[in-house]
Structures are given as structure tokens and as C-alpha cells.
XYZ file of C-alpha atoms in Angstrom:
722
model
C 13.487 -120.409 46.078
C 16.995 -120.442 46.056
C 17.073 -124.227 45.133
C 14.275 -123.457 42.833
C 16.110 -120.710 40.526
C 19.284 -122.964 40.696
C 17.454 -126.381 39.283
C 15.460 -124.260 36.801
C 19.297 -123.017 35.631
C 20.997 -126.122 35.285
C 17.858 -128.057 33.412
C 17.966 -124.971 31.137
C 21.586 -124.676 30.280
C 21.536 -128.632 29.956
C 18.788 -129.108 27.638
C 18.662 -125.799 25.443
C 20.926 -126.896 22.466
C 21.431 -122.747 21.003
C 24.193 -120.651 22.632
C 22.506 -118.545 25.312
C 25.516 -118.010 27.569
C 27.395 -115.329 25.114
C 23.947 -113.075 26.000
C 24.371 -110.388 28.214
C 20.695 -110.773 30.212
C 21.894 -114.202 30.152
C 25.540 -114.512 31.665
C 24.529 -111.599 33.707
C 21.866 -113.750 35.728
C 23.998 -116.637 35.192
C 26.972 -114.876 36.963
C 25.165 -113.588 40.102
C 24.028 -116.961 40.991
C 27.455 -117.830 40.658
C 28.475 -115.889 43.164
C 25.917 -117.352 45.828
C 27.143 -120.616 45.323
C 29.429 -121.567 48.317
C 28.358 -118.658 50.478
C 26.740 -121.070 53.013
C 29.059 -123.914 54.005
C 26.734 -127.045 54.177
C 23.236 -125.202 53.086
C 20.225 -126.732 52.194
C 20.890 -125.774 48.613
C 24.217 -127.267 48.409
C 23.782 -129.904 46.208
C 21.495 -127.710 43.422
C 24.544 -125.217 43.792
C 27.259 -128.158 42.549
C 24.842 -129.192 40.171
C 24.777 -126.319 38.344
C 28.118 -124.924 38.559
C 29.505 -128.607 37.275
C 27.177 -127.922 34.249
C 28.338 -124.500 33.710
C 32.135 -125.686 33.503
C 31.030 -128.616 31.519
C 29.718 -125.976 29.369
C 32.583 -123.830 29.218
C 34.919 -126.916 28.762
C 33.041 -127.662 25.142
C 33.297 -124.318 24.279
C 36.284 -122.529 26.068
C 36.132 -118.864 24.777
C 32.813 -118.826 27.010
C 34.875 -118.360 29.861
C 35.545 -114.870 28.728
C 32.276 -113.647 29.706
C 32.826 -115.232 33.553
C 36.269 -113.214 33.865
C 34.943 -109.597 35.207
C 36.848 -106.737 35.451
C 35.427 -104.173 38.429
C 34.693 -100.701 36.867
C 35.355 -98.744 39.860
C 38.555 -100.595 41.751
C 37.978 -98.224 44.663
C 34.571 -99.411 45.273
C 33.248 -102.970 46.536
C 35.008 -106.073 45.684
C 32.064 -107.051 43.611
C 30.362 -104.083 42.560
C 29.857 -102.793 38.843
C 31.837 -106.226 37.506
C 31.926 -106.344 33.709
C 32.722 -109.395 31.741
C 36.181 -109.737 30.318
C 35.030 -110.018 26.495
C 33.485 -106.410 26.974
C 36.741 -104.602 27.978
C 39.401 -102.956 26.140
C 43.227 -104.014 25.956
C 43.930 -101.861 29.095
C 41.071 -103.154 31.063
C 42.030 -106.453 30.604
C 45.434 -105.640 32.454
C 43.728 -105.339 35.876
C 42.877 -107.597 38.494
C 40.127 -110.248 37.011
C 37.018 -111.821 39.302
C 36.875 -115.573 38.583
C 33.720 -116.249 40.607
C 33.277 -119.864 39.357
C 36.980 -121.011 40.597
C 36.273 -118.958 44.086
C 32.887 -120.865 44.503
C 34.636 -124.032 43.799
C 37.293 -123.489 45.612
C 34.566 -122.743 48.819
C 32.668 -125.784 47.805
C 35.904 -128.429 47.774
C 35.751 -128.116 51.815
C 32.710 -129.639 51.992
C 31.719 -131.953 54.320
C 29.347 -133.474 52.142
C 31.790 -135.930 50.258
C 29.858 -136.111 46.894
C 29.775 -132.033 46.777
C 33.622 -131.781 47.689
C 34.403 -134.426 44.699
C 32.323 -132.794 41.992
C 33.633 -129.203 43.033
C 36.975 -130.976 42.683
C 35.972 -132.175 39.542
C 34.913 -128.626 38.311
C 38.438 -127.014 39.303
C 40.028 -129.773 37.240
C 38.048 -128.697 34.058
C 38.592 -124.556 35.129
C 42.412 -125.321 35.144
C 42.442 -127.505 31.745
C 41.223 -124.511 29.591
C 43.504 -123.509 26.907
C 42.142 -119.725 27.227
C 45.166 -117.585 27.947
C 43.262 -114.781 30.050
C 41.350 -117.801 31.873
C 44.660 -119.489 32.881
C 46.498 -115.871 33.963
C 43.404 -114.927 36.370
C 43.310 -118.289 37.624
C 47.278 -118.340 38.778
C 47.383 -114.614 39.434
C 43.924 -113.463 40.787
C 42.442 -116.385 42.587
C 43.775 -118.341 45.456
C 43.868 -121.663 43.504
C 47.458 -123.067 43.947
C 47.620 -121.981 47.755
C 44.265 -122.868 48.595
C 44.860 -126.505 47.482
C 48.290 -126.585 48.646
C 47.220 -125.100 51.903
C 44.679 -128.089 52.114
C 47.286 -130.102 51.637
C 49.889 -128.842 54.285
C 47.050 -129.176 56.796
C 46.796 -132.704 55.947
C 50.377 -133.572 56.116
C 50.394 -131.706 59.469
C 47.675 -134.255 60.671
C 50.089 -137.499 59.911
C 51.089 -139.580 63.063
C 54.405 -138.568 64.319
C 55.616 -142.283 64.317
C 55.009 -144.488 61.772
C 55.673 -148.176 60.273
C 57.244 -147.825 56.840
C 55.983 -151.234 56.142
C 52.152 -150.332 57.373
C 52.655 -147.215 55.279
C 53.562 -149.001 52.118
C 50.457 -151.387 52.544
C 47.778 -147.899 52.475
C 45.883 -148.041 49.521
C 44.892 -144.316 48.810
C 43.003 -142.937 45.783
C 41.225 -139.930 45.454
C 37.637 -139.885 45.785
C 37.829 -143.679 47.486
C 39.245 -141.976 50.962
C 36.470 -143.480 53.278
C 37.711 -145.783 55.960
C 35.590 -146.940 59.078
C 36.937 -146.142 62.630
C 37.269 -149.613 63.238
C 39.834 -150.302 60.326
C 41.697 -147.311 61.359
C 42.396 -148.785 64.770
C 42.486 -152.428 63.746
C 45.836 -151.637 61.219
C 47.624 -148.871 62.759
C 46.605 -145.340 64.846
C 46.034 -142.235 62.397
C 45.633 -144.623 59.091
C 42.636 -142.343 58.411
C 44.602 -139.183 58.069
C 47.573 -141.230 56.154
C 44.698 -142.135 53.574
C 43.252 -138.504 53.630
C 46.244 -137.155 52.930
C 47.699 -139.261 50.099
C 44.127 -138.982 48.286
C 44.327 -135.425 48.327
C 48.154 -135.697 46.927
C 46.371 -137.910 44.399
C 43.908 -135.364 43.566
C 46.933 -132.771 43.455
C 48.560 -134.813 41.343
C 45.843 -136.017 39.064
C 45.071 -132.206 38.339
C 48.756 -131.594 37.212
C 48.297 -134.197 34.857
C 45.301 -132.784 32.727
C 45.854 -129.030 33.844
C 47.343 -126.492 31.450
C 50.479 -126.721 31.290
C 51.330 -123.360 32.361
C 48.387 -123.669 35.336
C 50.478 -126.937 36.182
C 53.864 -125.967 36.450
C 52.281 -122.949 38.422
C 51.175 -125.122 40.897
C 53.717 -127.685 41.221
C 56.264 -124.840 42.017
C 53.651 -123.511 44.730
C 53.688 -126.927 46.310
C 57.685 -127.055 45.746
C 58.084 -123.847 47.646
C 55.504 -123.993 50.122
C 55.094 -127.759 51.107
C 58.341 -129.634 50.202
C 60.731 -126.867 51.150
C 59.037 -125.266 53.807
C 57.604 -128.291 55.944
C 59.146 -131.646 54.217
C 62.758 -130.158 54.048
C 62.591 -129.355 58.109
C 61.186 -132.714 59.019
C 64.302 -134.691 57.149
C 66.780 -132.685 58.457
C 65.482 -133.289 62.384
C 67.507 -135.276 64.812
C 65.203 -137.085 65.948
C 65.291 -140.896 64.790
C 61.737 -141.796 65.055
C 60.889 -138.343 62.826
C 63.632 -138.817 60.495
C 62.064 -142.603 59.716
C 58.513 -141.155 59.505
C 59.555 -137.849 57.400
C 61.718 -140.185 55.033
C 59.032 -142.950 54.650
C 56.171 -140.236 54.021
C 58.322 -138.696 51.682
C 58.813 -142.025 49.971
C 55.250 -142.419 49.775
C 54.467 -139.421 48.140
C 56.953 -140.158 45.673
C 54.993 -143.523 45.097
C 52.006 -141.668 44.474
C 52.897 -138.839 42.043
C 52.516 -139.505 38.641
C 52.422 -136.353 36.327
C 56.183 -135.584 34.900
C 55.838 -132.067 36.220
C 55.081 -132.420 39.613
C 57.592 -135.131 40.038
C 60.240 -133.010 38.331
C 59.668 -131.238 41.325
C 60.159 -133.574 43.939
C 63.192 -134.964 42.370
C 64.511 -131.802 42.195
C 63.916 -131.192 46.087
C 65.656 -134.323 46.561
C 68.436 -134.428 44.278
C 68.897 -130.956 43.254
C 69.357 -129.602 39.681
C 73.274 -130.289 38.906
C 74.383 -131.735 35.639
C 77.778 -131.339 35.634
C 80.205 -134.312 37.101
C 80.511 -134.089 40.596
C 83.441 -133.538 42.353
C 84.082 -134.595 45.858
C 83.017 -133.301 48.931
C 81.462 -130.961 46.818
C 77.302 -130.497 46.223
C 74.864 -127.707 46.406
C 72.021 -129.853 46.929
C 71.873 -130.803 50.518
C 69.138 -132.697 51.086
C 70.628 -135.238 48.359
C 74.017 -135.644 50.562
C 72.164 -135.733 53.930
C 69.600 -138.660 52.269
C 73.075 -140.275 50.916
C 74.661 -140.438 54.290
C 72.105 -141.585 56.139
C 72.231 -144.690 53.940
C 75.153 -145.361 56.307
C 73.625 -144.436 59.485
C 74.209 -146.128 62.820
C 70.904 -146.977 63.007
C 69.105 -149.470 60.681
C 66.136 -148.213 60.217
C 67.171 -144.789 59.038
C 70.018 -146.342 56.810
C 67.201 -149.069 55.464
C 63.974 -146.084 54.760
C 66.999 -144.161 52.941
C 68.010 -146.930 50.743
C 63.988 -147.844 49.890
C 63.710 -144.131 49.001
C 66.167 -144.305 46.521
C 65.377 -147.485 45.248
C 61.698 -145.615 44.604
C 63.456 -142.983 42.952
C 64.788 -145.093 40.336
C 61.617 -146.467 39.687
C 60.195 -143.120 38.354
C 59.963 -142.179 34.980
C 62.301 -139.488 35.150
C 65.811 -139.739 33.221
C 67.226 -137.058 35.460
C 67.144 -139.453 37.958
C 69.591 -142.023 37.072
C 71.493 -138.797 35.245
C 72.013 -137.070 38.616
C 72.744 -140.174 40.855
C 75.295 -142.461 38.277
C 75.651 -141.312 34.617
C 76.819 -137.852 34.596
C 79.949 -138.949 36.653
C 80.269 -141.916 33.906
C 79.279 -140.307 30.917
C 82.796 -138.261 30.535
C 84.996 -141.514 30.555
C 87.043 -140.606 32.752
C 86.884 -144.454 34.358
C 88.431 -146.001 30.964
C 92.065 -146.130 30.371
C 93.803 -144.017 28.414
C 94.057 -144.486 24.831
C 91.061 -147.287 24.607
C 88.316 -146.302 22.543
C 84.616 -148.200 23.596
C 81.637 -148.817 21.244
C 78.296 -149.309 21.987
C 76.123 -148.312 18.585
C 74.583 -151.407 17.632
C 74.259 -151.688 13.737
C 74.885 -154.787 12.690
C 72.065 -157.024 11.459
C 71.670 -160.679 13.105
C 73.113 -163.632 11.315
C 71.133 -165.391 8.784
C 72.097 -169.179 10.800
C 70.230 -167.219 13.711
C 67.055 -166.930 12.729
C 67.211 -171.066 11.534
C 68.597 -172.603 14.362
C 67.502 -170.282 17.759
C 64.022 -169.253 16.671
C 61.464 -172.397 17.409
C 57.756 -172.469 16.910
C 57.149 -173.843 20.561
C 56.610 -171.935 23.627
C 56.847 -168.357 23.108
C 59.013 -165.699 25.219
C 55.896 -163.926 26.010
C 55.025 -166.880 28.123
C 57.907 -165.679 30.706
C 55.463 -162.426 31.532
C 52.202 -162.507 33.004
C 50.548 -159.855 30.726
C 51.108 -158.604 27.291
C 48.761 -155.715 27.896
C 51.859 -153.200 28.245
C 54.106 -154.049 25.231
C 56.692 -151.241 24.356
C 57.438 -149.768 21.139
C 60.724 -151.220 20.742
C 59.266 -154.879 22.071
C 56.052 -155.200 19.145
C 59.217 -156.272 16.872
C 59.655 -159.205 18.828
C 58.597 -162.557 16.484
C 54.750 -163.068 17.839
C 55.271 -166.631 18.420
C 58.802 -167.512 17.461
C 60.943 -167.075 20.536
C 61.392 -169.766 23.079
C 63.326 -168.789 26.497
C 64.807 -172.399 26.932
C 65.676 -172.731 23.292
C 67.920 -169.710 23.402
C 69.263 -170.528 26.362
C 70.439 -174.156 25.007
C 71.504 -172.154 21.795
C 74.338 -170.593 24.266
C 75.413 -174.229 24.098
C 73.433 -175.399 26.922
C 75.089 -178.937 27.834
C 74.120 -179.886 31.419
C 77.094 -181.474 33.017
C 76.094 -185.397 33.603
C 75.708 -186.897 37.371
C 78.906 -187.963 37.482
C 80.614 -184.727 36.967
C 82.245 -183.089 40.152
C 80.573 -180.052 39.870
C 77.076 -179.128 39.191
C 76.413 -176.414 36.538
C 73.571 -174.621 35.738
C 71.967 -174.389 31.953
C 73.123 -170.406 32.252
C 76.427 -172.263 33.547
C 77.142 -174.233 30.085
C 79.025 -172.884 27.475
C 80.373 -174.980 24.852
C 84.089 -176.016 24.352
C 83.963 -174.573 20.539
C 81.703 -171.211 21.256
C 84.612 -168.913 21.193
C 86.590 -170.381 18.359
C 84.428 -168.616 15.436
C 84.540 -165.223 17.364
C 86.019 -162.365 15.201
C 89.412 -161.984 15.428
C 90.642 -158.042 15.617
C 92.522 -156.806 12.902
C 96.014 -154.794 13.541
C 94.663 -152.048 14.752
C 91.989 -153.748 16.897
C 93.114 -154.995 20.569
C 89.955 -156.716 22.689
C 91.200 -155.930 26.218
C 89.912 -157.949 28.785
C 90.752 -156.269 32.418
C 92.975 -153.760 33.802
C 93.949 -156.227 36.582
C 95.596 -159.580 35.989
C 93.984 -160.497 39.322
C 90.685 -160.103 37.287
C 91.524 -161.375 34.358
C 92.644 -164.888 35.621
C 89.926 -165.246 37.863
C 87.567 -164.867 34.849
C 89.948 -167.079 32.573
C 89.703 -169.431 35.765
C 86.101 -169.397 35.828
C 85.753 -170.064 32.047
C 87.311 -172.828 32.410
C 85.611 -174.026 35.442
C 82.768 -174.446 32.751
C 84.522 -175.926 29.599
C 84.750 -172.371 27.934
C 87.581 -172.698 25.309
C 90.151 -170.151 25.564
C 89.979 -167.153 23.519
C 93.894 -166.000 23.523
C 94.381 -169.241 21.169
C 93.646 -168.095 17.804
C 95.290 -170.694 15.980
C 93.395 -173.558 17.671
C 91.912 -175.982 15.208
C 88.204 -175.349 14.381
C 86.177 -178.493 15.424
C 83.261 -179.533 13.412
C 80.284 -177.288 14.645
C 76.672 -178.024 14.714
C 74.425 -175.702 13.236
C 73.271 -174.467 16.379
C 76.522 -174.118 17.800
C 77.379 -171.901 14.815
C 74.348 -169.800 15.634
C 75.623 -169.033 19.169
C 79.089 -168.255 17.741
C 77.260 -165.629 15.622
C 75.191 -164.183 18.301
C 78.134 -163.326 20.365
C 79.478 -162.289 17.250
C 76.489 -159.908 16.639
C 77.132 -158.340 20.455
C 80.620 -156.963 19.514
C 79.920 -155.625 16.256
C 79.454 -152.128 17.644
C 80.858 -149.824 14.515
C 78.779 -149.375 11.577
C 79.241 -151.719 8.455
C 81.294 -148.476 6.647
C 84.160 -148.559 10.033
C 84.481 -144.569 9.601
C 84.821 -144.322 13.397
C 87.953 -142.342 14.267
C 91.207 -143.991 14.631
C 92.245 -144.773 18.230
C 94.825 -146.839 19.630
C 92.924 -149.320 21.176
C 89.519 -150.638 20.597
C 87.186 -151.912 23.268
C 84.254 -154.437 22.349
C 82.205 -155.420 25.517
C 82.452 -158.959 26.448
C 81.010 -161.891 25.331
C 77.634 -162.382 27.264
C 78.572 -166.211 28.141
C 81.840 -164.903 29.967
C 79.954 -161.908 31.627
C 77.031 -164.850 32.924
C 80.505 -167.207 33.843
C 81.442 -164.667 35.717
C 79.082 -163.596 37.930
C 77.813 -167.221 38.452
C 81.134 -168.805 39.368
C 82.336 -165.670 41.655
C 81.319 -168.023 44.423
C 83.284 -171.280 44.553
C 81.212 -174.400 44.747
C 82.343 -175.235 48.240
C 80.828 -171.634 49.689
C 77.523 -172.394 47.680
C 74.472 -172.521 50.099
C 72.105 -174.168 47.183
C 72.847 -177.991 47.202
C 74.201 -179.804 43.734
C 71.208 -181.691 43.289
C 68.637 -178.999 43.966
C 67.185 -176.697 41.419
C 68.801 -173.198 41.549
C 66.223 -171.628 40.162
C 67.389 -169.863 37.271
C 64.599 -170.077 35.379
C 62.376 -167.804 37.971
C 65.364 -165.463 37.411
C 65.235 -165.365 33.633
C 61.587 -164.461 33.821
C 61.838 -161.758 36.904
C 64.362 -160.293 34.757
C 62.978 -160.498 31.664
C 59.462 -159.130 33.179
C 61.432 -156.260 34.677
C 63.480 -155.307 31.760
C 60.560 -155.304 29.515
C 58.569 -152.159 32.253
C 62.192 -150.444 32.292
C 62.408 -150.491 28.357
C 58.710 -149.349 28.218
C 59.223 -146.468 30.368
C 62.629 -145.576 29.104
C 61.953 -145.577 25.436
C 61.563 -141.844 25.445
C 64.232 -140.742 27.294
C 66.977 -138.589 25.903
C 70.557 -139.622 27.327
C 73.912 -140.063 25.875
C 74.139 -143.564 24.229
C 78.404 -143.621 24.435
C 80.807 -142.041 26.365
C 82.159 -138.667 25.352
C 86.090 -139.537 25.973
C 87.075 -136.274 24.780
C 85.673 -134.247 27.088
C 88.604 -132.023 29.374
C 87.901 -131.427 33.057
C 89.958 -130.116 35.528
C 89.793 -133.053 37.795
C 90.572 -137.137 37.700
C 87.285 -139.469 38.091
C 84.838 -139.532 41.201
C 82.141 -141.874 40.601
C 79.829 -139.695 42.896
C 78.518 -139.996 46.387
C 75.831 -142.332 45.347
C 78.073 -145.085 43.575
C 80.646 -144.460 46.316
C 77.891 -145.362 48.909
C 76.763 -148.376 46.984
C 79.749 -150.043 46.774
C 81.133 -149.378 50.581
C 77.552 -151.082 51.129
C 78.491 -154.025 48.830
C 82.024 -154.332 49.983
C 80.628 -154.528 54.107
C 77.747 -157.150 53.532
C 78.940 -159.366 55.861
C 78.972 -156.862 58.379
C 75.213 -155.460 57.766
C 71.844 -157.077 58.266
C 70.088 -159.368 55.958
C 67.437 -156.527 55.241
C 70.045 -154.099 54.411
C 72.070 -156.352 52.356
C 68.613 -157.122 50.404
C 67.798 -153.511 49.830
C 71.256 -152.565 48.509
C 70.963 -155.430 45.850
C 67.722 -154.136 44.838
C 69.359 -150.734 44.242
C 72.183 -151.973 41.938
C 70.063 -154.462 40.417
C 67.771 -151.661 38.964
C 70.612 -149.595 38.008
C 71.829 -152.388 35.963
C 68.130 -153.227 34.318
C 68.370 -149.516 32.514
C 68.484 -150.061 28.652
C 71.872 -147.792 28.613
C 74.944 -148.827 27.447
C 77.542 -146.878 29.622
C 75.846 -148.400 33.098
C 75.454 -151.713 31.461
C 79.389 -151.851 30.974
C 79.772 -150.508 34.250
C 78.233 -152.698 36.183
C 77.869 -155.957 34.055
C 81.242 -156.060 32.452
C 83.789 -157.476 34.224
C 86.640 -156.895 31.980
C 86.014 -153.297 31.003
C 89.400 -151.761 31.149
C 89.212 -149.020 33.741
C 92.090 -147.558 35.198
C 93.663 -147.782 38.446
C 92.182 -147.678 41.338
C 88.550 -147.346 39.578
C 86.296 -150.216 41.350
C 83.950 -152.380 39.516
C 80.971 -154.050 40.988
C 82.363 -157.245 40.310
C 85.885 -156.276 41.752
C 84.304 -155.028 44.880
C 82.023 -158.223 44.949
C 85.618 -160.426 44.599
C 86.730 -158.994 47.415
C 83.676 -159.581 49.397
C 83.995 -163.206 48.545
C 87.994 -163.265 49.271
C 86.391 -162.462 53.085
C 84.001 -164.978 52.738
C 86.836 -167.754 52.111
C 88.794 -166.324 55.220
C 85.954 -166.795 57.698
C 85.433 -169.901 56.317
C 88.585 -171.256 57.563
C 87.820 -170.034 60.874
C 84.371 -171.756 61.330
C 84.377 -175.679 61.277
C 80.603 -175.969 60.798
C 80.549 -173.154 58.042
C 78.787 -175.341 55.256
C 76.181 -176.689 57.910
C 75.397 -173.302 59.326
C 74.627 -171.981 55.854
C 72.264 -174.658 54.931
C 70.625 -173.959 58.163
C 70.297 -170.197 56.995
C 69.124 -170.994 53.465
C 66.120 -173.386 54.700
C 65.333 -170.511 57.097
C 65.103 -168.127 54.403
C 64.500 -169.661 50.522
C 62.467 -172.362 49.774
C 62.476 -173.807 45.689
C 59.979 -171.487 44.671
C 61.454 -168.263 45.764
C 64.185 -165.994 44.200
C 65.860 -163.142 45.665
C 63.256 -160.264 44.216
C 60.609 -162.388 46.241
C 62.839 -162.454 49.224
C 63.143 -158.472 49.613
C 59.120 -158.396 49.786
C 58.962 -160.481 53.108
C 59.835 -159.787 56.605
C 62.893 -161.165 58.347
C 62.083 -164.626 59.695
C 63.138 -164.737 63.935
C 66.481 -166.346 64.646
C 66.210 -168.989 66.939
C 69.393 -171.340 66.152
C 72.281 -168.971 65.975
C 73.320 -165.388 67.611
C 72.698 -162.565 65.363
C 76.403 -161.546 63.650
C 76.491 -165.278 62.732
C 73.052 -165.096 60.915
C 73.887 -161.734 59.351
C 77.167 -163.215 57.844
C 75.362 -166.658 56.721
C 72.471 -164.670 55.243
C 74.979 -162.318 53.456
C 76.564 -165.421 51.934
C 72.900 -166.215 50.511
C 72.454 -162.864 49.317
C 75.546 -162.816 47.311
C 74.852 -165.806 45.836
C 71.424 -165.131 45.030
C 72.607 -162.091 43.703
C 74.951 -163.133 41.364
C 72.476 -165.323 39.717
C 70.345 -162.075 39.527
C 72.797 -160.167 37.650
C 73.586 -163.037 35.245
C 69.968 -163.283 34.488
C 70.068 -159.856 33.825
C 72.825 -159.525 31.739
C 71.216 -162.769 29.661
C 68.131 -161.045 29.042
C 69.856 -157.400 27.909
C 71.782 -159.560 25.349
C 68.428 -161.586 24.049
C 66.129 -158.416 23.523
C 69.414 -156.806 21.830
C 69.406 -160.037 19.480
C 65.679 -159.897 19.139
C 65.834 -156.643 17.373
C 68.802 -157.223 15.560
C 67.206 -160.468 13.926
C 64.120 -158.390 12.213
């Protein structure tokens, strides 16, 4: 009989077009039917019950005001819980402040735990509809008078407690889990790794919570996310992360990282970020931090256990891929935006307000292969990148525009297309006026190194402005104007405040040459006649930078340093940057996997379209104060260490070539190396392999940094040309 009545009301609500629910005789009968739904778990009428509830939720979603007829206030608060309930629409203002009954939500919550997967999924869909209603009364009742937040969070906690106590992070990364598609057979569960079914169930439910928060009313979403933060993250994840067991720490950190990869909604993501990084916005002070979780994770990046160090680095790598500007600001940018690392009396300029030179459109843009051929897909174009010429820019042509002249076969050294720069490329660069001095370095060592690197690729010295100009080809003239456009950081009115010295970002070809020539030719593992793979690095850098631009286009962060800010302490790069530079300086003593992960984190920071970050990581000549480390200076010290080790090893080059053949083929880049397992070592001891692999990682990392600098400059030029 119950099934018949439920089916009748379901068909009635579906087919009748007239508004029946506002009638008291209808909604009272419907309300009584709602209360009997979910009373018996896995009952014979379960399918009819969920169909009835979902139909009712759809009706309320189409007309949200109808929900007030199903928010009931007990007439006698001392009586039974469900005795003599009256709809909220019939109550006065005083009655609306009393405890309300939200029977639809209560019934749906009961049916979410049904053994029938289809019933449970439909109940979850009904909760999504109820949580997305705009009515304030329904929102308040859902948060305060139901177990909505507690019920869903408790289920997440129970599933987390069933997870395996030990897990391989690589196996965890390979798990695919989506809400509603969490079925897995017992055979598959055992063939992959024990406990995979529990992992899939947990991640599927987390995905549901994330989707619900995405579409829910903002008030409901924030309340639910805060409940997850306090009752799940703080109560269960934090003790697991802080434990002393190494295997437990690895598993807990891997689960936290996998949760981060699952979360998409900005509200829930912000709670995860607050849990990991805290909410500090002021510049860091050495040995001071109110977020114990962040400091513990950073410390573990230098842990004696390679597993703990590696998974901690991967956690930060995952953080830097999330769409949240506070992550980059908290980890790095808040310590750099004050400009305390810049020499006193120096003004750095970043705002790009100049137009592309006229000759650029005539000589650089061609009608052949377009820049879009470097991307695998054109579906995800950002608002900024939609302004690129649709079918006019060729990557190889632009590379040639930076005076690509590959050295002939009888030259002593092999130089890539990105290596080669015209001898005349600098002679047409605009010279600064009397009040503007272009700084190249705060260190004579860096300055000499950069100059020598430039000489190796036949770049004319910029310190000779009186040198007679040679006859320029149109293409070379366009390149000179491209470099000029990169330096025009002031507005055309020149209304910037007067400073003693003005510093302009280094030309892109100098940055490229500095990184590509960092390692001497006799230390490089790639043979001179072999393909160095620069085209693959350009494609990877373009694709990654495009996705980062897409992600960051709505971020609100500072576009230049505020050097006028006074502080009671000197410059401190922060614990995160300090850790990264320390790991880079120890490359020769670290494993191949750790070095790959460290360079991955740094390359992600370099990809962000943020001028302050760009200059700190990719400008070797940035005029920093004494004892301030730049990425380039840290890499220089590593190269010096490699040179000294080479002298003590007679077969250094042979071992380097052997290691390269083991790790890299002609179709690999450093990004593809990061996604592959370390091959077995048969030909040398572990210490020697770590040294040789570190040299190879450094060599490929320099190529990656050069490609990133080139692609970011190319994106600027493309926009300026419009």
C-alpha cells in the first residue's frame, strides 16, 4: 500500500502543471509521506521513496519559495518531536525563530547510506538540490537544525579511518575516483594494491563533498567547508601528519596530497590551504611561524628519510598547481613584494605599457605554422591568450627573429637555436639617459660569468655604446625592437617618481644565454652533434605557461614591488625558498628522484606570470643586496662543485654519457623524466650515479628555465603587438 501511495503522488507531482503544493491539504499529506521515507533501511519501498523525494526536490528547485511549506515549527516544543507541526509559511515572526524541522533533508540523509548504490546516489543528488536553494530560511534550517554537515563529514571520517595504514604514493596517484563511479571488483582490489576499494570509496565521497560545495548556496558551502576543516582536517589529518612513524607519515602526507588533487571548489580548497599553510599575510621572520603544519612539512623536505622528503616536496608541488593565489603569496611572494632584497636606491620597473614596434609585424609574423601547433589542444584558451594572432605566428620563425644563426659544423662548440644571438642584437638597444643606469649585477663574479656566457655565443658587449653600428637586416632590426619593448616598463608619459638608479629587466637573450651556458661544454652530457631537444622544451613551456596564465587571470596580486614599505627587520626569503635553495645547492648529494622533484617545484614558481617572481628566479643580473641568493647564483655554486669533482675523476665524461643513456633518450625532457620511475643501476655505485644524474638534471633544468624565459617573453610580445 505504501508503494502505491508513493507512486501515485510521484506521478501526480510530475504530471499536474497546476501549483498544488501550496494548498494546505496537499502539502500536509506530502509532509507525512516525507517522514515515512527512509524509516526502514533497505526496505521494499526504497525505490518508490527515493523517486518521490527526488521529484519533490525538483519541484522545490524550480520554485524555491515552496520550501517554506516543508519547514515546520512544532506548536508544542515540550511534546513529541513530530507532534502537531505547522508549515513555516503559516507562522509569525516570533515562531520563525524557533527550532525548525527540515524533513526532506532528514529523509535524504537517511537514504544516503542505503546499500543500493542507485538509491544512495539519487539521495545525494537530492541533497545537492536542497543545499543550493536561495531561501534564507531553508539555508538557516539546513545548517542549524539538521545533521547535514555532521552527517556528511562523519561519513568522510569513517571512510578515512578504513584507509590502508601504509600505501605507495605512486599507487595512490594512479587511482581514479569519481563520485557515483566508485565500483571496483574484489579481483581488481587485490591485483593493484590491498585496500584500493577503500581508497576509491574515500576519494569518491570527498569528490561528492567537493561537488556539493561547488553548487551549494555560499552560506551552506562555507559552513560545510568549515565543518570539514575543524572535524576532519584538524581532528584526524593533523595528528596523522604529526606522528613519528615514518611509514605513517608517508601515508598520511600522500593521502593529504591526493585529497588536494581531488578538491576543485574554491571554498573547500581555501580550507585545505588554511590547514596546510595557515592564514599569515605579513612577511615571514626567521624561526617564527604560527602555522606548525607548514613548518613541519617544510622541515620534512630535508628529512633523512628520502620517502618523507620526496612526498613532502610533492605535496608543495601539488599546492602550486591549485587555483588559489594565496598559496604563492604565502609561500614566496609576501617576502619579496617589499623589495628588501633589492639594493638600496634602485627602482625596478615592471609595468608593460609600450606598444610592439611596427617592424615586428612585418618581419616576425609569418603565414606558416602557427603558435597553436605547439599546443595539443585549443579548447582551453584564456581571455588573454585569445588575443594572439589566430594564424600568423610561427615558433621557429620567432626563434629565428632573435637572430638564430646556428654555428657551422667546423665551429668548436655546438650551440642551439636558442643559444645563438646576433652580434648586432645589442647595438640598437636604447641607451639609458643620464638619470637612468641599467644595472647588470651586484656581484662582479656574476657579471663576469654572464658576460663570458654572452661572448661564447657571439653577443656584442652592451658596454660599448660608441661602437659603430653595422648594417642591419630587417629581421635583426625587429629583434632589437623586441628587446627594446621588453625594457619599456614605464608609461609613455614618464611620470614615474625620480629614483637615483632605475633598473630594467635583462634582455631575454641574455637570460637565455646565461642559463644555457651555465654548464661548460666539456661537462654537458649531450653530445655536440646530438639533438638537444630545445623544440620539445619550448612546446612544454608554452603549454604549461598557457595553462598558468589561464589559471591566474583573475588573481589579484601585486604587479610590482613596494620598496617604500618600512619594516623592523631585514630581508628574509622565507622558510620555503630557503629550503628550496638549500636543496638545489645539495644536488650532488641527493638522489635522482629528489633532484627532479626540487626542480619541478622551482619551475612551477618560474611559470607564474608575476613580475616579482619572474625577476627573482629568472633574472641573473637582478641588483640584490649582499648575501642574497638568487637561483642563478645557487646554480653557479653547484657548477663550481661539479668542476672540482670532474678533476678528481678520470672517467667523468664516460660515466656521464653512460648515465645519460640510462636516463634519457632523444624524445625525453626533464618533465617527462619526472613522471617515470628510476631505472635500475648496474654500472656504478649509488653515490656516483647520484652525482652523474645530478649533472644531467642540472643540464636539462637550465634548458627548461631558458625555454620558460623565452616563452614568457614571447607571450608579452604577442600581446604588445595587438
